[in-house]
Each structure stands twice: as structure tokens, then as C-alpha cells.
Amino acid sequence: MSKLIALVATAVLVDGVRTVIEPGQELPDLSAHDQRELLQAGAAQNPADTAAQAKADARAAAAAAAEFEAARERAQQAQESTSTDAAAVTATTDLTKPAAKPAARK
């Protein structure tokens, strides 16, 4: 496991001497159990994991933005396909003239 950074003041034994590691400082080599417990408690962080999570979050945000834009485009296309162009309608149908009467039957 890579080096951990203390997020809170952490007391550890270094060469048999109790030492307090201040927040932001690198923790000495710890057992896998101690590392896991500090990470789960939120008392330490692994900078490599944090960087990887930030990259994953950025990729997820970019994918969500792309999906939103694609959905927006589809919605606009659907709206445009169902709307009528007023100029086209009035050009084909003059609503100001009365409708022609059907021819009388003989």
C-alpha cells in the first residue's frame, strides 16, 4: 500500500517511541490492519486513491454532461418535428377567404 497522510493528529509508535503525527504529515509504515482502520475511520487518506477517485469523478461528470446534452438534443429535435411553421401553413392555406362551396349536384 502507498503512503498514507494523516487527516487528524495520530499517535503511532515509531521505533518503540510514541509519536504524534500532525494532520497533513505522512504516516510511517504501518501494518495492513492499522492502515485499513485509519482509512475506514477517516483519520488518514491515501493520496493515490484520492487522485484516482478525482479522475473517476471527472470522467463520470463528463459522461453525465454528454448524456444530458444528447438527451437535450433529442428533445429539441422531437419538439421541432412536431411544431408547425406558421409561414408554411399560411402559404398553403389562406384562412382569410371563406371556404369554397361544393358544387351543386344535378
mmCIF file of N, CA and C in Angstrom:
data_model
loop_
_atom_site.group_PDB
_atom_site.id
_atom_site.type_symbol
_atom_site.label_atom_id
_atom_site.label_comp_id
_atom_site.label_asym_id
_atom_site.label_seq_id
_atom_site.Cartn_x
_atom_site.Cartn_y
_atom_site.Cartn_z
ATOM 1 N N MET A 1 0.854 -1.180 0.000
ATOM 2 C CA MET A 1 0.000 0.000 0.000
ATOM 3 C C MET A 1 0.895 1.236 0.000
ATOM 4 N N SER A 2 0.459 2.296 -0.636
ATOM 5 C CA SER A 2 1.272 3.501 -0.674
ATOM 6 C C SER A 2 1.185 4.241 0.651
ATOM 7 N N LYS A 3 1.933 5.303 0.747
ATOM 8 C CA LYS A 3 1.989 6.076 1.990
ATOM 9 C C LYS A 3 0.654 6.738 2.283
ATOM 10 N N LEU A 4 0.346 6.813 3.556
ATOM 11 C CA LEU A 4 -0.882 7.468 3.999
ATOM 12 C C LEU A 4 -0.547 8.838 4.561
ATOM 13 N N ILE A 5 -1.491 9.748 4.437
ATOM 14 C CA ILE A 5 -1.381 11.090 5.000
ATOM 15 C C ILE A 5 -2.386 11.192 6.146
ATOM 16 N N ALA A 6 -1.917 11.673 7.288
ATOM 17 C CA ALA A 6 -2.787 11.829 8.449
ATOM 18 C C ALA A 6 -3.764 12.980 8.204
ATOM 19 N N LEU A 7 -5.017 12.755 8.515
ATOM 20 C CA LEU A 7 -6.030 13.808 8.416
ATOM 21 C C LEU A 7 -6.325 14.420 9.779
ATOM 22 N N VAL A 8 -5.959 13.702 10.824
ATOM 23 C CA VAL A 8 -6.097 14.169 12.203
ATOM 24 C C VAL A 8 -4.795 13.835 12.918
ATOM 25 N N ALA A 9 -4.560 14.457 14.039
ATOM 26 C CA ALA A 9 -3.380 14.117 14.831
ATOM 27 C C ALA A 9 -3.472 12.637 15.197
ATOM 28 N N THR A 10 -2.420 11.881 14.870
ATOM 29 C CA THR A 10 -2.454 10.432 15.035
ATOM 30 C C THR A 10 -1.235 9.987 15.833
ATOM 31 N N ALA A 11 -1.486 9.301 16.929
ATOM 32 C CA ALA A 11 -0.397 8.784 17.751
ATOM 33 C C ALA A 11 -0.011 7.406 17.236
ATOM 34 N N VAL A 12 1.284 7.228 16.941
ATOM 35 C CA VAL A 12 1.802 5.952 16.454
ATOM 36 C C VAL A 12 3.108 5.652 17.183
ATOM 37 N N LEU A 13 3.511 4.397 17.176
ATOM 38 C CA LEU A 13 4.795 4.002 17.747
ATOM 39 C C LEU A 13 5.823 3.967 16.624
ATOM 40 N N VAL A 14 6.882 4.756 16.762
ATOM 41 C CA VAL A 14 7.978 4.780 15.804
ATOM 42 C C VAL A 14 9.235 4.380 16.570
ATOM 43 N N ASP A 15 9.783 3.222 16.231
ATOM 44 C CA ASP A 15 10.953 2.678 16.936
ATOM 45 C C ASP A 15 10.700 2.580 18.437
ATOM 46 N N GLY A 16 9.499 2.182 18.801
ATOM 47 C CA GLY A 16 9.153 1.996 20.201
ATOM 48 C C GLY A 16 8.818 3.277 20.948
ATOM 49 N N VAL A 17 8.816 4.404 20.260
ATOM 50 C CA VAL A 17 8.530 5.690 20.898
ATOM 51 C C VAL A 17 7.195 6.203 20.372
ATOM 52 N N ARG A 18 6.336 6.593 21.318
ATOM 53 C CA ARG A 18 5.032 7.159 20.923
ATOM 54 C C ARG A 18 5.273 8.508 20.278
ATOM 55 N N THR A 19 4.778 8.641 19.026
ATOM 56 C CA THR A 19 4.972 9.873 18.264
ATOM 57 C C THR A 19 3.618 10.321 17.723
ATOM 58 N N VAL A 20 3.373 11.605 17.798
ATOM 59 C CA VAL A 20 2.125 12.156 17.252
ATOM 60 C C VAL A 20 2.440 12.728 15.871
ATOM 61 N N ILE A 21 1.722 12.206 14.893
ATOM 62 C CA ILE A 21 1.840 12.698 13.520
ATOM 63 C C ILE A 21 0.741 13.740 13.312
ATOM 64 N N GLU A 22 1.138 14.923 12.926
ATOM 65 C CA GLU A 22 0.188 16.027 12.742
ATOM 66 C C GLU A 22 -0.579 15.866 11.428
ATOM 67 N N PRO A 23 -1.784 16.440 11.348
ATOM 68 C CA PRO A 23 -2.559 16.378 10.109
ATOM 69 C C PRO A 23 -1.753 16.934 8.927
ATOM 70 N N GLY A 24 -1.851 16.227 7.805
ATOM 71 C CA GLY A 24 -1.127 16.640 6.613
ATOM 72 C C GLY A 24 0.243 16.002 6.485
ATOM 73 N N GLN A 25 0.721 15.371 7.555
ATOM 74 C CA GLN A 25 2.030 14.725 7.525
ATOM 75 C C GLN A 25 1.886 13.271 7.104
ATOM 76 N N GLU A 26 2.948 12.742 6.533
ATOM 77 C CA GLU A 26 2.953 11.345 6.093
ATOM 78 C C GLU A 26 3.110 10.434 7.312
ATOM 79 N N LEU A 27 2.301 9.387 7.328
ATOM 80 C CA LEU A 27 2.385 8.407 8.416
ATOM 81 C C LEU A 27 3.529 7.429 8.129
ATOM 82 N N PRO A 28 4.156 6.919 9.172
ATOM 83 C CA PRO A 28 5.207 5.916 8.949
ATOM 84 C C PRO A 28 4.589 4.616 8.440
ATOM 85 N N ASP A 29 5.435 3.669 8.054
ATOM 86 C CA ASP A 29 4.934 2.363 7.609
ATOM 87 C C ASP A 29 4.134 1.723 8.733
ATOM 88 N N LEU A 30 2.922 1.307 8.392
ATOM 89 C CA LEU A 30 2.020 0.694 9.362
ATOM 90 C C LEU A 30 1.623 -0.681 8.860
ATOM 91 N N SER A 31 1.085 -1.480 9.772
ATOM 92 C CA SER A 31 0.579 -2.786 9.360
ATOM 93 C C SER A 31 -0.649 -2.580 8.474
ATOM 94 N N ALA A 32 -0.977 -3.597 7.687
ATOM 95 C CA ALA A 32 -2.149 -3.515 6.807
ATOM 96 C C ALA A 32 -3.408 -3.261 7.626
ATOM 97 N N HIS A 33 -3.485 -3.895 8.807
ATOM 98 C CA HIS A 33 -4.648 -3.706 9.682
ATOM 99 C C HIS A 33 -4.755 -2.254 10.133
ATOM 100 N N ASP A 34 -3.640 -1.673 10.583
ATOM 101 C CA ASP A 34 -3.656 -0.282 11.058
ATOM 102 C C ASP A 34 -4.019 0.672 9.915
ATOM 103 N N GLN A 35 -3.461 0.420 8.738
ATOM 104 C CA GLN A 35 -3.785 1.262 7.584
ATOM 105 C C GLN A 35 -5.277 1.200 7.268
ATOM 106 N N ARG A 36 -5.809 0.001 7.230
ATOM 107 C CA ARG A 36 -7.232 -0.179 6.924
ATOM 108 C C ARG A 36 -8.104 0.527 7.954
ATOM 109 N N GLU A 37 -7.759 0.388 9.226
ATOM 110 C CA GLU A 37 -8.557 1.016 10.292
ATOM 111 C C GLU A 37 -8.504 2.541 10.208
ATOM 112 N N LEU A 38 -7.322 3.094 9.953
ATOM 113 C CA LEU A 38 -7.208 4.552 9.835
ATOM 114 C C LEU A 38 -7.988 5.074 8.630
ATOM 115 N N LEU A 39 -7.931 4.341 7.528
ATOM 116 C CA LEU A 39 -8.677 4.754 6.336
ATOM 117 C C LEU A 39 -10.180 4.688 6.578
ATOM 118 N N GLN A 40 -10.648 3.597 7.173
ATOM 119 C CA GLN A 40 -12.083 3.433 7.422
ATOM 120 C C GLN A 40 -12.604 4.451 8.419
ATOM 121 N N ALA A 41 -11.757 4.842 9.377
ATOM 122 C CA ALA A 41 -12.173 5.825 10.381
ATOM 123 C C ALA A 41 -12.119 7.249 9.838
ATOM 124 N N GLY A 42 -11.509 7.427 8.665
ATOM 125 C CA GLY A 42 -11.391 8.769 8.104
ATOM 126 C C GLY A 42 -10.276 9.563 8.752
ATOM 127 N N ALA A 43 -9.358 8.870 9.419
ATOM 128 C CA ALA A 43 -8.251 9.542 10.090
ATOM 129 C C ALA A 43 -7.039 9.695 9.175
ATOM 130 N N ALA A 44 -7.051 9.001 8.039
ATOM 131 C CA ALA A 44 -5.946 9.077 7.085
ATOM 132 C C ALA A 44 -6.509 8.943 5.674
ATOM 133 N N GLN A 45 -5.705 9.356 4.721
ATOM 134 C CA GLN A 45 -6.094 9.186 3.323
ATOM 135 C C GLN A 45 -4.889 8.742 2.522
ATOM 136 N N ASN A 46 -5.181 8.033 1.448
ATOM 137 C CA ASN A 46 -4.147 7.594 0.535
ATOM 138 C C ASN A 46 -4.187 8.548 -0.654
ATOM 139 N N PRO A 47 -3.150 9.366 -0.861
ATOM 140 C CA PRO A 47 -3.183 10.341 -1.963
ATOM 141 C C PRO A 47 -3.412 9.697 -3.331
ATOM 142 N N ALA A 48 -2.893 8.494 -3.544
ATOM 143 C CA ALA A 48 -3.101 7.820 -4.834
ATOM 144 C C ALA A 48 -4.575 7.475 -5.022
ATOM 145 N N ASP A 49 -5.221 7.002 -3.965
ATOM 146 C CA ASP A 49 -6.649 6.686 -4.046
ATOM 147 C C ASP A 49 -7.471 7.955 -4.265
ATOM 148 N N THR A 50 -7.078 9.035 -3.594
ATOM 149 C CA THR A 50 -7.792 10.299 -3.722
ATOM 150 C C THR A 50 -7.688 10.826 -5.145
ATOM 151 N N ALA A 51 -6.491 10.737 -5.735
ATOM 152 C CA ALA A 51 -6.291 11.200 -7.110
ATOM 153 C C ALA A 51 -7.087 10.331 -8.087
ATOM 154 N N ALA A 52 -7.071 9.025 -7.870
ATOM 155 C CA ALA A 52 -7.817 8.120 -8.746
ATOM 156 C C ALA A 52 -9.312 8.398 -8.649
ATOM 157 N N GLN A 53 -9.803 8.662 -7.440
ATOM 158 C CA GLN A 53 -11.227 8.962 -7.264
ATOM 159 C C GLN A 53 -11.590 10.282 -7.939
ATOM 160 N N ALA A 54 -10.694 11.271 -7.858
ATOM 161 C CA ALA A 54 -10.952 12.554 -8.514
ATOM 162 C C ALA A 54 -11.038 12.375 -10.026
ATOM 163 N N LYS A 55 -10.160 11.549 -10.594
ATOM 164 C CA LYS A 55 -10.205 11.288 -12.032
ATOM 165 C C LYS A 55 -11.494 10.565 -12.408
ATOM 166 N N ALA A 56 -11.880 9.586 -11.604
ATOM 167 C CA ALA A 56 -13.114 8.845 -11.875
ATOM 168 C C ALA A 56 -14.325 9.768 -11.782
ATOM 169 N N ASP A 57 -14.321 10.665 -10.793
ATOM 170 C CA ASP A 57 -15.425 11.625 -10.655
ATOM 171 C C ASP A 57 -15.493 12.556 -11.863
ATOM 172 N N ALA A 58 -14.320 12.997 -12.352
ATOM 173 C CA ALA A 58 -14.285 13.886 -13.513
ATOM 174 C C ALA A 58 -14.805 13.159 -14.757
ATOM 175 N N ARG A 59 -14.419 11.892 -14.930
ATOM 176 C CA ARG A 59 -14.917 11.115 -16.069
ATOM 177 C C ARG A 59 -16.426 10.926 -15.970
ATOM 178 N N ALA A 60 -16.922 10.636 -14.766
ATOM 179 C CA ALA A 60 -18.361 10.441 -14.579
ATOM 180 C C ALA A 60 -19.125 11.737 -14.857
ATOM 181 N N ALA A 61 -18.570 12.863 -14.418
ATOM 182 C CA ALA A 61 -19.226 14.145 -14.666
ATOM 183 C C ALA A 61 -19.249 14.459 -16.159
ATOM 184 N N ALA A 62 -18.157 14.170 -16.859
ATOM 185 C CA ALA A 62 -18.108 14.410 -18.302
ATOM 186 C C ALA A 62 -19.100 13.510 -19.031
ATOM 187 N N ALA A 63 -19.202 12.253 -18.614
ATOM 188 C CA ALA A 63 -20.153 11.336 -19.239
ATOM 189 C C ALA A 63 -21.589 11.780 -18.980
ATOM 190 N N ALA A 64 -21.864 12.242 -17.765
ATOM 191 C CA ALA A 64 -23.211 12.714 -17.439
ATOM 192 C C ALA A 64 -23.553 13.963 -18.251
ATOM 193 N N ALA A 65 -22.589 14.858 -18.409
ATOM 194 C CA ALA A 65 -22.821 16.068 -19.200
ATOM 195 C C ALA A 65 -23.075 15.711 -20.662
ATOM 196 N N ALA A 66 -22.321 14.753 -21.182
ATOM 197 C CA ALA A 66 -22.509 14.336 -22.571
ATOM 198 C C ALA A 66 -23.878 13.683 -22.753
ATOM 199 N N GLU A 67 -24.296 12.854 -21.808
ATOM 200 C CA GLU A 67 -25.605 12.207 -21.889
ATOM 201 C C GLU A 67 -26.726 13.246 -21.789
ATOM 202 N N PHE A 68 -26.546 14.230 -20.904
ATOM 203 C CA PHE A 68 -27.540 15.290 -20.778
ATOM 204 C C PHE A 68 -27.661 16.065 -22.088
ATOM 205 N N GLU A 69 -26.528 16.393 -22.688
ATOM 206 C CA GLU A 69 -26.543 17.154 -23.941
ATOM 207 C C GLU A 69 -27.200 16.340 -25.057
ATOM 208 N N ALA A 70 -26.916 15.036 -25.107
ATOM 209 C CA ALA A 70 -27.538 14.183 -26.120
ATOM 210 C C ALA A 70 -29.052 14.106 -25.908
ATOM 211 N N ALA A 71 -29.490 13.978 -24.662
ATOM 212 C CA ALA A 71 -30.923 13.929 -24.360
ATOM 213 C C ALA A 71 -31.586 15.262 -24.693
ATOM 214 N N ARG A 72 -30.893 16.345 -24.406
ATOM 215 C CA ARG A 72 -31.411 17.679 -24.720
ATOM 216 C C ARG A 72 -31.583 17.832 -26.232
ATOM 217 N N GLU A 73 -30.582 17.371 -26.973
ATOM 218 C CA GLU A 73 -30.644 17.449 -28.436
ATOM 219 C C GLU A 73 -31.815 16.615 -28.977
ATOM 220 N N ARG A 74 -31.991 15.415 -28.424
ATOM 221 C CA ARG A 74 -33.116 14.565 -28.857
ATOM 222 C C ARG A 74 -34.446 15.238 -28.558
ATOM 223 N N ALA A 75 -34.560 15.857 -27.399
ATOM 224 C CA ALA A 75 -35.806 16.538 -27.030
ATOM 225 C C ALA A 75 -36.076 17.717 -27.948
ATOM 226 N N GLN A 76 -35.035 18.473 -28.272
ATOM 227 C CA GLN A 76 -35.215 19.607 -29.186
ATOM 228 C C GLN A 76 -35.626 19.122 -30.572
ATOM 229 N N GLN A 77 -35.012 18.044 -31.042
ATOM 230 C CA GLN A 77 -35.377 17.507 -32.356
ATOM 231 C C GLN A 77 -36.824 17.020 -32.361
ATOM 232 N N ALA A 78 -37.247 16.370 -31.288
ATOM 233 C CA ALA A 78 -38.628 15.901 -31.200
ATOM 234 C C ALA A 78 -39.594 17.080 -31.187
ATOM 235 N N GLN A 79 -39.228 18.119 -30.451
ATOM 236 C CA GLN A 79 -40.088 19.303 -30.381
ATOM 237 C C GLN A 79 -40.174 19.982 -31.747
ATOM 238 N N GLU A 80 -39.057 20.080 -32.440
ATOM 239 C CA GLU A 80 -39.053 20.711 -33.758
ATOM 240 C C GLU A 80 -39.842 19.899 -34.779
ATOM 241 N N SER A 81 -39.812 18.577 -34.649
ATOM 242 C CA SER A 81 -40.520 17.751 -35.621
ATOM 243 C C SER A 81 -42.029 17.806 -35.440
ATOM 244 N N THR A 82 -42.501 18.170 -34.264
ATOM 245 C CA THR A 82 -43.946 18.233 -34.029
ATOM 246 C C THR A 82 -44.498 19.652 -34.097
ATOM 247 N N SER A 83 -43.625 20.647 -34.172
ATOM 248 C CA SER A 83 -44.122 22.025 -34.266
ATOM 249 C C SER A 83 -44.414 22.342 -35.725
ATOM 250 N N THR A 84 -45.303 23.322 -35.942
ATOM 251 C CA THR A 84 -45.646 23.722 -37.312
ATOM 252 C C THR A 84 -45.012 25.062 -37.590
ATOM 253 N N ASP A 85 -44.620 25.243 -38.814
ATOM 254 C CA ASP A 85 -44.066 26.511 -39.254
ATOM 255 C C ASP A 85 -45.244 27.375 -39.719
ATOM 256 N N ALA A 86 -45.507 28.477 -39.057
ATOM 257 C CA ALA A 86 -46.663 29.328 -39.361
ATOM 258 C C ALA A 86 -46.627 29.833 -40.794
ATOM 259 N N ALA A 87 -45.458 30.163 -41.315
ATOM 260 C CA ALA A 87 -45.362 30.661 -42.687
ATOM 261 C C ALA A 87 -45.746 29.570 -43.678
ATOM 262 N N ALA A 88 -45.343 28.347 -43.418
ATOM 263 C CA ALA A 88 -45.673 27.251 -44.325
ATOM 264 C C ALA A 88 -47.167 26.966 -44.312
ATOM 265 N N VAL A 89 -47.795 27.056 -43.161
ATOM 266 C CA VAL A 89 -49.226 26.795 -43.054
ATOM 267 C C VAL A 89 -50.017 27.867 -43.777
ATOM 268 N N THR A 90 -49.701 29.141 -43.598
ATOM 269 C CA THR A 90 -50.469 30.203 -44.242
ATOM 270 C C THR A 90 -50.209 30.257 -45.735
ATOM 271 N N ALA A 91 -49.064 29.798 -46.180
ATOM 272 C CA ALA A 91 -48.774 29.784 -47.612
ATOM 273 C C ALA A 91 -49.627 28.744 -48.326
ATOM 274 N N THR A 92 -49.926 27.662 -47.665
ATOM 275 C CA THR A 92 -50.715 26.615 -48.306
ATOM 276 C C THR A 92 -52.199 26.773 -48.061
ATOM 277 N N THR A 93 -52.580 27.469 -47.024
ATOM 278 C CA THR A 93 -53.998 27.642 -46.702
ATOM 279 C C THR A 93 -54.236 29.101 -46.347
ATOM 280 N N ASP A 94 -55.051 29.762 -47.133
ATOM 281 C CA ASP A 94 -55.384 31.153 -46.828
ATOM 282 C C ASP A 94 -56.643 31.135 -45.982
ATOM 283 N N LEU A 95 -56.479 31.394 -44.705
ATOM 284 C CA LEU A 95 -57.602 31.311 -43.769
ATOM 285 C C LEU A 95 -58.479 32.557 -43.795
ATOM 286 N N THR A 96 -58.083 33.581 -44.544
ATOM 287 C CA THR A 96 -58.884 34.802 -44.585
ATOM 288 C C THR A 96 -60.022 34.704 -45.584
ATOM 289 N N LYS A 97 -59.961 33.794 -46.537
ATOM 290 C CA LYS A 97 -61.027 33.634 -47.535
ATOM 291 C C LYS A 97 -62.000 32.571 -47.062
ATOM 292 N N PRO A 98 -63.262 32.766 -47.353
ATOM 293 C CA PRO A 98 -64.214 31.730 -46.982
ATOM 294 C C PRO A 98 -63.966 30.468 -47.817
ATOM 295 N N ALA A 99 -64.291 29.375 -47.257
ATOM 296 C CA ALA A 99 -64.096 28.102 -47.956
ATOM 297 C C ALA A 99 -65.020 28.037 -49.163
ATOM 298 N N ALA A 100 -64.554 27.441 -50.225
ATOM 299 C CA ALA A 100 -65.354 27.313 -51.437
ATOM 300 C C ALA A 100 -66.508 26.366 -51.167
ATOM 301 N N LYS A 101 -67.678 26.738 -51.730
ATOM 302 C CA LYS A 101 -68.834 25.893 -51.557
ATOM 303 C C LYS A 101 -68.735 24.730 -52.519
ATOM 304 N N PRO A 102 -69.130 23.574 -52.085
ATOM 305 C CA PRO A 102 -69.080 22.437 -53.008
ATOM 306 C C PRO A 102 -70.052 22.673 -54.163
ATOM 307 N N ALA A 103 -69.723 22.099 -55.288
ATOM 308 C CA ALA A 103 -70.566 22.244 -56.484
ATOM 309 C C ALA A 103 -71.906 21.559 -56.249
ATOM 310 N N ALA A 104 -72.966 22.188 -56.787
ATOM 311 C CA ALA A 104 -74.314 21.623 -56.613
ATOM 312 C C ALA A 104 -74.444 20.350 -57.437
ATOM 313 N N ARG A 105 -75.132 19.413 -56.921
ATOM 314 C CA ARG A 105 -75.341 18.139 -57.629
ATOM 315 C C ARG A 105 -76.543 18.281 -58.537
ATOM 316 N N LYS A 106 -76.482 17.666 -59.634
ATOM 317 C CA LYS A 106 -77.603 17.736 -60.580
ATOM 318 C C LYS A 106 -78.373 16.478 -60.612
#
